[in-house]
XYZ file of C-alpha atoms in Angstrom:
306
model
C 7.602 11.120 2.577
C 8.018 7.714 3.249
C 9.291 7.900 5.874
C 7.645 11.615 6.416
C 4.700 9.448 6.751
C 5.996 7.789 9.288
C 7.064 9.952 12.354
C 3.326 11.445 11.963
C 1.565 8.062 12.381
C 3.788 7.865 15.513
C 2.942 11.112 16.488
C -0.262 9.989 16.320
C 0.437 6.220 18.399
C 1.986 7.944 20.885
C -1.393 10.862 21.354
C -3.606 7.247 21.843
C -0.839 6.220 24.687
C 1.442 3.951 22.673
C 4.875 3.979 23.468
C 6.571 4.677 20.062
C 10.776 3.115 19.657
C 12.643 4.762 16.436
C 14.770 2.824 14.722
C 17.051 4.161 12.341
C 16.353 0.457 9.348
C 18.198 2.286 6.315
C 20.887 4.443 7.761
C 23.467 3.727 6.619
C 26.190 0.238 5.619
C 25.975 -0.922 9.629
C 22.311 -0.332 10.425
C 20.348 -3.533 9.146
C 22.366 -5.527 11.705
C 22.350 -2.460 14.810
C 17.883 -2.480 14.093
C 17.485 -6.315 14.006
C 20.523 -7.024 17.155
C 18.598 -4.235 19.132
C 15.155 -5.705 18.111
C 16.051 -10.184 18.660
C 15.544 -10.353 22.004
C 12.342 -9.011 21.754
C 11.270 -10.507 19.061
C 12.172 -14.019 21.005
C 10.627 -13.046 24.243
C 7.382 -11.593 22.084
C 3.976 -13.599 23.122
C 2.171 -10.972 19.375
C 4.163 -10.013 17.189
C 2.283 -7.006 15.173
C 4.111 -6.531 9.804
C 2.827 -4.753 8.084
C 4.089 -5.359 4.491
C 4.649 -9.253 4.729
C 6.282 -8.832 1.332
C 9.833 -6.611 3.147
C 13.064 -8.815 3.316
C 12.934 -6.306 6.237
C 10.158 -7.883 8.053
C 11.050 -11.501 6.511
C 14.543 -11.124 7.966
C 13.108 -10.333 11.471
C 10.852 -12.649 10.713
C 13.505 -15.651 11.919
C 14.571 -14.559 14.561
C 10.039 -14.592 16.638
C 9.040 -18.189 18.715
C 5.293 -15.661 18.613
C 2.591 -17.394 18.904
C 0.030 -14.744 17.343
C 1.218 -13.412 13.702
C -0.854 -10.051 12.599
C 0.048 -8.778 8.955
C -2.097 -5.547 8.955
C -1.920 -3.881 5.820
C -4.629 -1.788 3.203
C -2.382 -1.946 0.525
C -3.417 -3.935 -3.033
C -0.348 -6.217 -1.710
C -1.843 -8.157 1.030
C -4.645 -9.697 -1.568
C -1.350 -10.999 -3.080
C 0.623 -12.741 -0.038
C -2.938 -13.990 1.376
C -4.192 -15.900 -2.527
C 0.683 -17.113 -2.133
C -0.155 -17.943 0.753
C -2.969 -19.971 0.342
C -1.074 -22.587 -2.613
C 2.011 -22.411 -0.283
C 3.766 -19.975 -3.552
C 6.809 -18.274 -2.553
C 6.433 -14.783 -1.476
C 7.078 -12.285 -4.445
C 4.800 -8.892 -5.336
C 2.667 -8.582 -8.254
C 4.217 -6.735 -10.127
C 7.275 -9.095 -10.789
C 5.749 -11.687 -10.596
C 6.887 -13.688 -14.033
C 10.062 -12.732 -13.697
C 13.569 -13.976 -13.747
C 14.473 -14.484 -9.778
C 17.385 -11.249 -9.337
C 21.562 -13.613 -7.698
C 19.743 -11.322 -5.015
C 16.440 -12.873 -4.523
C 18.082 -15.892 -4.885
C 20.683 -15.360 -1.417
C 17.426 -14.330 0.266
C 15.369 -17.737 -1.019
C 16.748 -19.347 2.497
C 15.088 -16.606 4.370
C 11.529 -15.772 2.051
C 10.677 -19.261 2.696
C 11.423 -19.311 6.410
C 9.525 -16.460 6.832
C 6.515 -18.200 4.664
C 6.529 -21.119 6.254
C 6.528 -19.051 9.955
C 3.673 -17.318 9.176
C 1.394 -20.626 7.780
C -0.825 -21.129 10.610
C 0.461 -24.569 12.848
C -0.709 -26.025 16.285
C 1.912 -23.605 18.146
C 1.236 -20.663 15.852
C -1.398 -18.333 15.192
C -2.288 -16.100 11.775
C -3.925 -13.673 11.036
C -5.089 -10.576 8.331
C -6.543 -7.970 9.075
C -7.186 -5.408 6.710
C -9.644 -3.017 4.527
C -8.435 -5.450 0.812
C -10.894 -8.193 -0.112
C -9.594 -11.537 0.835
C -10.882 -14.399 -1.541
C -8.458 -17.749 -1.165
C -8.392 -17.760 2.250
C -5.525 -20.398 4.017
C -6.527 -22.339 6.187
C -6.414 -21.947 10.153
C -5.378 -18.239 8.669
C -8.165 -15.701 10.681
C -8.740 -12.714 8.492
C -10.309 -9.076 10.195
C -12.114 -6.683 8.369
C -10.360 -3.106 9.335
C -13.215 -0.963 8.499
C -12.156 2.400 9.358
C -13.496 4.045 12.111
C -11.687 4.431 13.870
C -10.357 6.995 11.927
C -14.533 7.608 10.876
C -14.204 8.505 14.694
C -10.945 10.047 15.107
C -11.201 12.113 12.085
C -13.408 14.756 10.206
C -16.567 15.430 8.935
C -15.082 16.880 5.698
C -15.924 19.708 3.743
C -16.169 19.212 0.832
C -15.656 21.326 -1.334
C -17.632 21.294 -5.450
C -14.579 20.596 -7.397
C -12.245 16.865 -7.784
C -8.852 15.263 -7.123
C -6.890 12.699 -8.328
C -4.882 10.341 -6.144
C -1.701 9.420 -8.388
C -0.034 6.204 -8.389
C 2.996 4.963 -8.232
C 2.907 1.990 -11.399
C 5.519 4.628 -13.050
C 8.661 3.726 -10.357
C 7.226 -0.198 -10.898
C 7.722 -0.229 -14.431
C 4.233 -1.554 -15.152
C 2.909 1.964 -16.795
C 4.396 3.999 -19.256
C 6.024 7.105 -18.308
C 4.345 9.319 -21.222
C 1.384 7.239 -21.534
C 0.434 8.541 -17.426
C 1.076 11.533 -18.276
C -1.721 12.049 -21.455
C -4.134 10.088 -18.748
C -3.719 12.015 -15.786
C -4.188 14.915 -17.968
C -7.304 13.441 -20.057
C -9.110 12.786 -16.577
C -8.246 16.384 -15.272
C -9.646 18.082 -18.333
C -12.778 16.149 -18.325
C -13.770 16.118 -14.897
C -11.746 19.868 -14.260
C -9.365 18.622 -11.585
C -6.976 21.188 -9.268
C -5.431 19.068 -7.180
C -2.884 16.219 -7.337
C -2.799 13.853 -4.180
C 0.503 12.501 -5.082
C 2.033 8.670 -3.556
C 4.499 8.529 -1.482
C 7.179 6.945 -4.224
C 6.279 8.896 -7.207
C 9.515 10.696 -8.150
C 10.333 14.494 -7.497
C 10.675 14.799 -11.214
C 7.398 12.916 -12.820
C 5.129 15.215 -10.223
C 7.750 18.655 -11.417
C 6.497 17.240 -14.960
C 2.709 16.927 -14.380
C 2.424 20.201 -12.329
C 4.192 21.666 -15.631
C 2.914 19.911 -17.878
C -1.019 19.406 -16.375
C -1.048 22.517 -14.388
C -2.992 20.100 -11.521
C -1.367 21.853 -7.811
C 1.074 18.560 -7.161
C -0.100 17.765 -3.283
C 2.703 16.047 -0.865
C -0.080 14.308 1.775
C 2.158 14.385 5.216
C 0.217 11.484 6.558
C -2.004 8.784 4.194
C -4.254 9.588 2.378
C -7.491 8.583 4.240
C -6.663 10.476 7.097
C -5.499 13.716 5.083
C -9.206 12.950 3.148
C -11.468 12.555 6.330
C -9.858 15.950 7.764
C -10.529 17.169 4.790
C -11.259 19.763 2.294
C -11.679 16.622 -0.394
C -12.925 17.295 -3.339
C -17.084 15.836 -3.883
C -15.108 14.082 -6.331
C -11.919 11.873 -6.634
C -10.365 9.909 -9.396
C -7.748 6.844 -9.253
C -6.957 4.782 -11.169
C -7.115 1.236 -9.753
C -4.962 1.098 -6.773
C -5.354 0.732 -2.813
C -7.883 4.003 -2.088
C -10.704 2.135 -4.494
C -11.129 0.423 -1.606
C -10.062 2.067 1.799
C -11.144 5.428 0.586
C -14.936 5.289 0.053
C -14.804 3.215 4.028
C -13.216 6.697 5.644
C -15.035 8.583 3.655
C -18.668 6.818 4.292
C -21.670 9.617 4.710
C -19.787 11.737 3.405
C -21.637 12.064 0.027
C -17.521 11.825 -1.584
C -17.712 10.593 -5.278
C -14.757 7.644 -5.685
C -14.938 7.677 -8.950
C -11.868 5.052 -10.503
C -9.746 4.871 -14.225
C -9.409 1.584 -15.386
C -5.385 0.830 -16.820
C -5.414 0.510 -21.012
C -2.689 -1.949 -21.460
C -1.474 0.134 -24.306
C 0.057 2.003 -20.880
C 1.960 -1.294 -19.531
C 5.713 -1.000 -20.858
C 6.548 -3.876 -22.302
C 8.895 -4.552 -19.128
C 5.279 -5.280 -17.258
C 4.447 -8.107 -14.851
C 2.064 -10.557 -17.062
C -0.528 -10.448 -14.237
C -0.467 -7.427 -14.204
C -3.407 -6.102 -16.320
C -5.527 -8.883 -14.221
C -4.395 -7.793 -11.054
C -5.270 -4.517 -11.689
C -9.093 -5.039 -12.893
C -9.302 -7.121 -10.230
C -8.116 -4.805 -7.531
C -11.294 -2.608 -9.294
C -13.710 -4.814 -9.417
C -13.728 -6.218 -6.405
C -13.811 -2.329 -5.047
C -17.072 -1.213 -3.597
C -19.009 1.791 -3.609
C -17.044 3.174 -6.227
C -18.087 4.330 -10.155
C -16.306 2.945 -12.904
C -14.969 5.468 -15.489
C -14.371 4.676 -19.041
C -10.993 4.403 -19.835
C -9.329 7.094 -21.583
C -6.983 6.126 -24.395
C -3.500 7.936 -24.110
C -1.876 9.126 -27.216
């Protein structure tokens, strides 16, 4: 699903007049070397580099090549909140759901590259760093410029959507990342869907096929695999009058994308009992923070999964 969405977004970028170069960065054991070799010249000459996920090892590796004076992180994911906070505190870059665990041998091997990337993402007299995001940023590192994404392009480009009478639900990959127990998640989805008359479940691009098949079979929900990011799908419509979600990026982005449509975004907190024994010690606090900092959303009482 991730690759499919990227291809559709590449088409949109071409429609807007941009030239797109597609790299098969994970197309086999030699693909990373071919990609890095093919991009190294461009990266060394670039004055500005715009990147997505700063926790990506690929992005961090490419950062060690560039001499750009202008670095821009564009990311509306929950990881942005953690990235900015870690940068402000001078910590190593670790995804929130892995924080607190022991570094793997692969982490230790990659540590010098990660440290180099963190230094390059730290503003200096020779380097400007900007974060463009719709996510709330509370710990801004010295010298970092934060620009709010208000989804004005999305609203101008798509919609307004046709609003249906029912409710839709947005999926999450918290089970796949090992944070939430799969059985507890399924029961929570079933309970919420029954309480709110939900008919459709918009799958997260990282949700496993097996889990989605089980959800469809045991809840009766129609599973929708979006071919574009959900903000664009919702803006194009049709979309339910109520959108149900667990703590995730969409509780911040959908109210912006759907501003003025009358659609209500409702979020259900993660019950601590749903967390797996391998979940990061920070998981509950981080997820609560994602919900608590969201604006223009309706908070639901946490459902009990048995």
